[in-house]
Amino acid sequence: MALRTSTLPTFSPPAYLDDFTPATQKIWSDQYISMWMTGEINADSKVVPKGRTKLSQFFNGTLTAFDTTQDPKPATWNAFPKLVSSAFNSIPLRWQVADASRMFQDEYLEWSVSRDGDGNIINAEFTCEGPEYWQVFASYQRDDFLKKVREINPDRASEMGDDDFFIVDPKTKAQVYNPYNYWNIWSTSGSIAHLIQPNNTLGAEIDIAAQSTVIRAKNGKVVTDQNQLILCSKYGNPGRNSDPTIGGTINPVSRGGKSISVADPVALYINNVNWSNFMYDLVDTDGEADSANLIPIPNPEEVFKCIRGDLYNKPNGEGQGLRLHVKVPDGVLGKNGQQLNVSNIYDNSKSYHLRYGAQIADYVTMSVSVVTTGATAATPLDCFNPTEADTQVRVNPMKNTHQFL
């Protein structure tokens, strides 16, 4: 039976979010996702470094027909920053380092926590939303943006001023969105909107997916090792969990004779949160737990709550979560009648109470998914060797998001 193929009418917002008006949605689809994909395909120097070749095995689903009913193929990885764990392999040190700054949180998941006077975690906010989406939202729908950013940060909403999120352009004197605004820069504020680590962008995800479709050869042999592939094609960082996994998932499909695209809705997702090792400690928030005080968490999805996207209701188990709000619901009390907090959660596997947001990241799985259509495997290319001048080009990180350093 022949496949019935079609093009996508438009690229959807991440996880089918309903923030955008139809006009903003068209801008998002045409001027961002479609522009990035077409730029990768055509080796447009405004999108990729000079010297890149055109891509024969990457496609834009709004321009190329494909089987839109297929199940996307996910690439999944652990959300804890591997560069941190490789440098600091003891606990709690690696958790402390990862919590110290969002610049260390480079696996497309970032977080911020708030604590009480005793250092106990009150709430922890995790996001994998790209900065580009929020730039568009704030630029084209300012009032809706201000309402939404307060809605998703209710514990700090009353402190937020409208001007806190914008800076004044020195030439035009107009207010423009500042992605590094006060409420979205700290790992200690318990507030967050989107990713800010320079490598954590949606455009970078598309670039890695696109460039990993290129079949490479070194010394006459096809490169198949995912870390060697990154070094040969010069995309991403082989020291991360994410980049090698994305390339290692996509490149074998290219070698098998398929053309590939990032599945709609194009986004990075929280795929899964494994809370099976977590229990409530009804007395303590630190130190070794007394087993007599430990009880199962009755409704963990209410503690680890997905408040943007859909993490727990996907029929195939592949979550499309964008934001995780971690907080013990009001009214959950301990043995002494005290309100429990996040640090009352005990990790039975590691024998630690949750004192750091990074401990939760240990149990988060991230994903990006791809779709395919028929193609012919291209002739392998030699490793990419850009000139020094080309590799030093920095494209506007909030327009294109690629950092070639």
XYZ file of C-alpha atoms in Angstrom:
405
model
C 0.000 0.000 0.000
C 1.468 3.365 -1.009
C 2.051 5.927 1.683
C -0.067 9.044 1.594
C 2.305 11.940 2.050
C 1.669 15.631 2.571
C 3.406 18.773 3.726
C 2.725 20.478 7.032
C 0.511 23.562 6.681
C 2.613 25.313 9.308
C 5.013 24.582 12.148
C 3.164 24.384 15.459
C 4.335 26.079 18.661
C 6.225 23.822 21.074
C 3.890 21.212 22.617
C 1.008 22.928 20.774
C 1.003 25.827 23.242
C -1.820 28.324 22.762
C 0.063 31.510 23.750
C 0.342 32.915 20.235
C -2.236 34.729 18.170
C -2.582 33.424 14.581
C -0.403 36.284 13.341
C 2.375 35.543 15.845
C 2.095 31.849 15.102
C 2.755 32.543 11.408
C 5.827 34.599 12.300
C 7.087 31.751 14.486
C 6.586 29.182 11.736
C 7.852 31.194 8.773
C 10.549 33.464 10.175
C 12.009 31.102 12.744
C 11.527 27.338 12.330
C 11.153 27.299 8.544
C 13.886 29.889 8.074
C 16.344 27.895 10.199
C 15.581 24.636 8.405
C 15.809 26.111 4.924
C 18.995 27.936 5.878
C 20.560 24.660 7.004
C 19.497 22.920 3.789
C 20.850 25.682 1.544
C 24.023 26.293 3.600
C 22.942 29.929 3.998
C 25.844 31.779 5.626
C 23.358 33.821 7.677
C 22.370 30.578 9.408
C 25.434 28.305 9.296
C 29.197 28.961 9.114
C 30.768 29.603 5.751
C 32.058 26.445 4.158
C 29.115 24.244 5.082
C 27.710 22.260 2.166
C 24.080 22.019 1.154
C 22.189 19.190 2.827
C 20.615 16.479 0.706
C 19.215 14.433 3.621
C 17.517 17.081 5.748
C 14.112 18.495 4.867
C 11.655 21.214 5.825
C 8.273 19.565 6.412
C 6.318 22.600 5.235
C 8.022 22.329 1.824
C 8.683 18.598 1.393
C 5.901 16.028 1.563
C 6.360 13.122 3.972
C 4.302 10.596 5.899
C 2.816 12.847 8.595
C 1.199 9.852 10.365
C 4.488 8.170 11.277
C 5.625 7.824 14.882
C 8.579 10.179 15.411
C 11.886 8.640 16.514
C 13.134 10.162 19.794
C 16.708 10.805 20.853
C 16.828 10.793 24.658
C 19.475 11.770 27.197
C 19.919 12.470 30.897
C 19.395 16.098 31.900
C 22.216 16.383 34.438
C 25.121 18.301 32.842
C 27.756 15.741 31.892
C 30.500 18.366 31.728
C 29.899 18.998 35.434
C 29.764 15.333 36.435
C 32.923 14.630 34.423
C 34.811 17.354 36.286
C 33.226 16.830 39.716
C 32.256 13.207 40.186
C 31.462 13.188 43.910
C 28.212 14.058 45.665
C 27.065 16.468 46.878
C 29.803 18.486 45.100
C 28.527 17.928 41.563
C 25.013 18.950 42.656
C 26.378 22.096 44.298
C 28.287 23.067 41.165
C 25.314 22.475 38.864
C 23.078 24.544 41.143
C 25.575 27.400 41.429
C 24.854 28.944 38.032
C 22.602 28.309 35.068
C 25.704 28.630 32.900
C 26.600 25.108 34.073
C 23.187 23.706 33.107
C 23.875 22.918 29.456
C 21.810 19.811 28.628
C 18.793 21.850 27.417
C 17.271 21.836 30.913
C 17.777 24.682 33.376
C 16.403 25.262 36.837
C 16.110 27.725 39.689
C 15.228 27.021 43.313
C 14.038 29.080 46.261
C 14.897 28.211 49.849
C 13.737 29.098 53.323
C 15.993 30.456 56.053
C 17.233 26.970 56.882
C 18.248 26.205 53.314
C 15.303 23.914 52.656
C 13.932 24.000 49.113
C 10.472 25.565 48.912
C 10.064 25.240 45.156
C 12.185 24.315 42.141
C 11.342 25.429 38.604
C 12.686 23.565 35.563
C 12.363 24.623 31.926
C 13.524 23.462 28.501
C 11.826 26.252 26.524
C 14.044 27.990 23.998
C 14.740 31.718 24.399
C 13.598 32.380 20.821
C 9.980 31.487 21.617
C 9.838 33.937 24.517
C 11.545 36.657 22.521
C 8.803 36.375 19.912
C 6.112 36.256 22.605
C 7.401 39.342 24.435
C 8.023 41.279 21.215
C 4.674 40.703 19.521
C 2.312 40.146 22.476
C 3.752 42.155 25.347
C 0.632 42.157 27.550
C 0.048 38.428 27.047
C 3.698 37.795 27.818
C 3.555 39.746 31.078
C 0.439 37.876 32.148
C 1.929 34.483 31.317
C 5.301 35.006 32.977
C 3.530 35.910 36.218
C 1.119 32.998 35.864
C 3.926 30.442 35.656
C 5.879 32.046 38.540
C 3.087 32.570 41.086
C 5.413 32.631 44.111
C 7.224 35.723 42.780
C 4.506 37.287 40.621
C 3.614 40.057 43.066
C 7.229 41.262 43.046
C 7.517 41.500 39.265
C 7.387 44.903 37.587
C 6.493 45.245 33.919
C 9.754 47.014 33.107
C 11.840 44.288 34.776
C 11.738 42.234 31.574
C 12.841 44.880 29.100
C 15.803 47.108 28.293
C 15.824 50.346 26.292
C 17.403 50.273 22.849
C 19.901 53.159 22.874
C 19.133 54.124 19.284
C 15.372 53.762 18.972
C 14.621 54.323 22.698
C 12.116 51.474 22.397
C 11.854 48.766 25.022
C 13.124 45.379 23.839
C 12.911 42.066 25.626
C 15.884 41.150 27.810
C 16.230 37.347 28.059
C 18.684 37.796 30.927
C 16.203 39.758 32.984
C 16.269 39.641 36.787
C 13.547 36.999 37.014
C 15.164 34.679 34.474
C 18.869 34.739 35.232
C 19.435 33.378 38.728
C 19.583 29.749 39.839
C 18.483 30.836 43.314
C 15.343 32.922 42.705
C 12.815 30.132 42.247
C 11.617 31.881 39.082
C 12.336 31.027 35.458
C 10.849 31.504 31.992
C 13.198 29.951 29.446
C 16.720 28.716 28.770
C 19.602 31.210 28.857
C 22.773 29.077 28.742
C 24.321 30.061 25.380
C 24.324 26.491 24.039
C 20.721 25.827 25.083
C 18.780 27.194 22.132
C 16.191 25.852 19.755
C 18.201 27.027 16.768
C 21.191 25.037 18.046
C 19.020 21.928 18.309
C 17.952 22.301 14.673
C 21.559 22.868 13.620
C 22.770 19.718 15.384
C 19.916 17.656 13.932
C 20.552 19.018 10.437
C 24.332 18.688 10.423
C 24.228 15.186 11.896
C 22.482 14.020 8.715
C 25.771 14.488 6.847
C 27.599 11.211 6.303
C 31.295 11.713 7.025
C 34.450 9.795 6.191
C 37.908 10.043 7.740
C 40.956 8.355 6.258
C 38.698 6.586 3.795
C 36.391 5.076 6.435
C 32.824 6.147 7.212
C 32.609 7.744 10.662
C 30.095 5.904 12.854
C 31.182 6.714 16.426
C 28.943 9.501 17.752
C 31.746 11.400 19.473
C 34.039 11.177 16.454
C 31.137 12.315 14.289
C 30.782 15.536 16.286
C 34.495 16.243 15.996
C 34.450 15.504 12.277
C 31.298 17.498 11.461
C 31.973 20.182 14.078
C 28.528 20.501 15.609
C 27.812 20.495 19.324
C 30.089 19.324 22.122
C 31.182 15.684 22.530
C 31.437 16.231 26.286
C 27.687 16.679 26.729
C 25.003 14.024 27.096
C 22.743 15.659 24.524
C 24.720 16.518 21.395
C 26.392 13.124 20.827
C 23.089 11.358 21.466
C 21.213 13.488 18.936
C 23.880 12.897 16.303
C 24.202 9.231 17.212
C 20.450 8.761 16.723
C 20.158 10.645 13.440
C 23.312 9.785 11.505
C 22.661 6.021 11.259
C 19.243 6.823 9.769
C 20.942 8.978 7.131
C 23.418 6.217 6.385
C 20.414 3.922 5.923
C 19.134 6.091 3.071
C 16.558 8.348 4.706
C 16.039 12.093 4.733
C 15.311 13.538 8.155
C 13.619 16.499 9.838
C 12.855 17.525 13.404
C 9.335 16.413 14.273
C 6.576 18.980 14.648
C 6.069 20.597 17.121
C 9.746 21.476 16.929
C 11.098 21.760 20.471
C 13.261 20.227 23.140
C 11.186 18.274 25.627
C 11.175 16.842 29.110
C 10.507 13.250 28.110
C 10.232 11.635 31.529
C 10.732 12.201 35.262
C 11.548 9.096 37.293
C 10.422 9.647 40.854
C 10.455 5.979 41.896
C 13.314 6.513 44.389
C 11.649 9.454 46.157
C 9.755 9.268 49.451
C 8.445 11.776 51.979
C 10.413 12.103 55.200
C 7.782 13.189 57.715
C 10.350 14.619 60.145
C 13.713 15.580 58.662
C 14.990 17.636 55.715
C 18.688 16.737 55.978
C 20.959 13.948 57.112
C 20.288 10.226 57.107
C 16.595 9.393 57.187
C 14.934 7.158 59.757
C 13.030 4.535 57.777
C 10.176 4.805 60.300
C 9.559 8.355 59.032
C 9.522 7.521 55.324
C 6.301 7.084 53.357
C 5.562 6.860 49.634
C 4.585 10.093 47.852
C 0.855 9.484 47.175
C 0.473 11.617 44.029
C 3.953 12.379 42.685
C 2.578 14.066 39.556
C 1.150 16.750 41.887
C 4.591 17.338 43.410
C 6.485 17.131 40.114
C 3.866 19.053 38.201
C 4.124 19.712 34.473
C 2.598 23.153 33.961
C 3.530 23.712 30.303
C 3.387 20.979 27.706
C 2.181 17.444 28.321
C 4.461 15.147 30.280
C 2.208 12.478 31.744
C -0.669 11.919 29.305
C 1.030 10.848 26.079
C -0.295 7.446 24.931
C 3.123 6.231 23.749
C 4.853 7.370 26.933
C 6.943 9.986 25.112
C 6.332 13.126 27.133
C 6.318 16.620 25.671
C 6.883 18.527 28.895
C 8.264 22.052 28.739
C 8.175 23.171 32.349
C 8.277 21.334 35.676
C 7.072 22.942 38.900
C 8.349 21.028 41.939
C 6.653 21.883 45.203
C 4.922 19.927 47.963
C 1.213 20.841 47.850
C -0.174 22.917 50.677
C -1.701 20.786 53.418
C 0.767 17.895 53.191
C 1.914 17.724 56.800
C 4.640 15.921 58.719
C 4.520 14.089 62.050
C 4.785 17.344 63.961
C 2.016 19.017 61.994
C 4.498 21.013 59.900
C 4.015 21.769 56.208
C 6.406 19.566 54.242
C 8.722 21.119 51.689
C 10.816 19.782 48.812
C 13.717 19.006 51.152
C 11.422 16.608 53.018
C 11.691 14.414 49.918
C 14.268 11.673 50.407
C 16.152 9.862 47.637
C 16.316 6.244 48.773
C 18.822 5.348 46.062
C 21.442 7.945 46.977
C 20.447 8.343 50.688
C 20.098 12.119 50.443
C 17.277 14.546 51.050
C 16.622 16.905 48.147
C 18.846 19.867 48.960
C 19.621 20.841 45.345
C 17.619 21.162 42.146
C 20.377 19.185 40.427
C 19.329 16.082 42.360
C 16.044 16.151 40.462
C 17.873 16.666 37.152
C 19.569 13.322 37.810
C 16.185 11.698 37.199
C 14.980 13.757 34.222
C 15.168 12.447 30.656
C 15.208 14.931 27.786
C 14.314 14.320 24.153
C 14.076 15.620 20.627
C 12.274 13.617 17.955
C 12.741 13.257 14.224
C 10.698 12.105 11.233
C 11.919 10.647 7.972
C 11.127 10.335 4.307
C 12.735 8.394 1.465
C 16.113 9.435 0.108
C 19.363 8.052 -1.223
C 22.335 7.937 1.107
C 24.737 10.654 0.042
C 28.407 10.120 -0.741
C 30.414 10.553 2.496
C 32.159 13.902 2.864
C 35.515 14.609 4.447
C 35.567 16.216 7.873
C 34.455 19.841 7.974
C 37.419 22.201 8.292
C 36.241 25.815 8.516
C 38.755 28.626 8.464
C 39.552 30.393 11.699
C 37.663 33.478 10.517
C 34.547 31.431 9.843
C 34.577 29.728 13.240
C 34.788 33.062 15.029
C 31.539 34.373 13.535
C 28.917 34.933 16.222
C 25.377 35.091 14.865
C 22.833 37.073 16.881
C 21.968 34.525 19.594
C 18.375 35.677 19.926
C 17.654 35.660 16.195
C 19.558 32.632 14.983
C 20.933 31.161 18.213
C 24.012 29.475 16.735
C 27.305 30.160 18.515
C 30.365 29.358 16.426
C 33.240 29.810 18.818
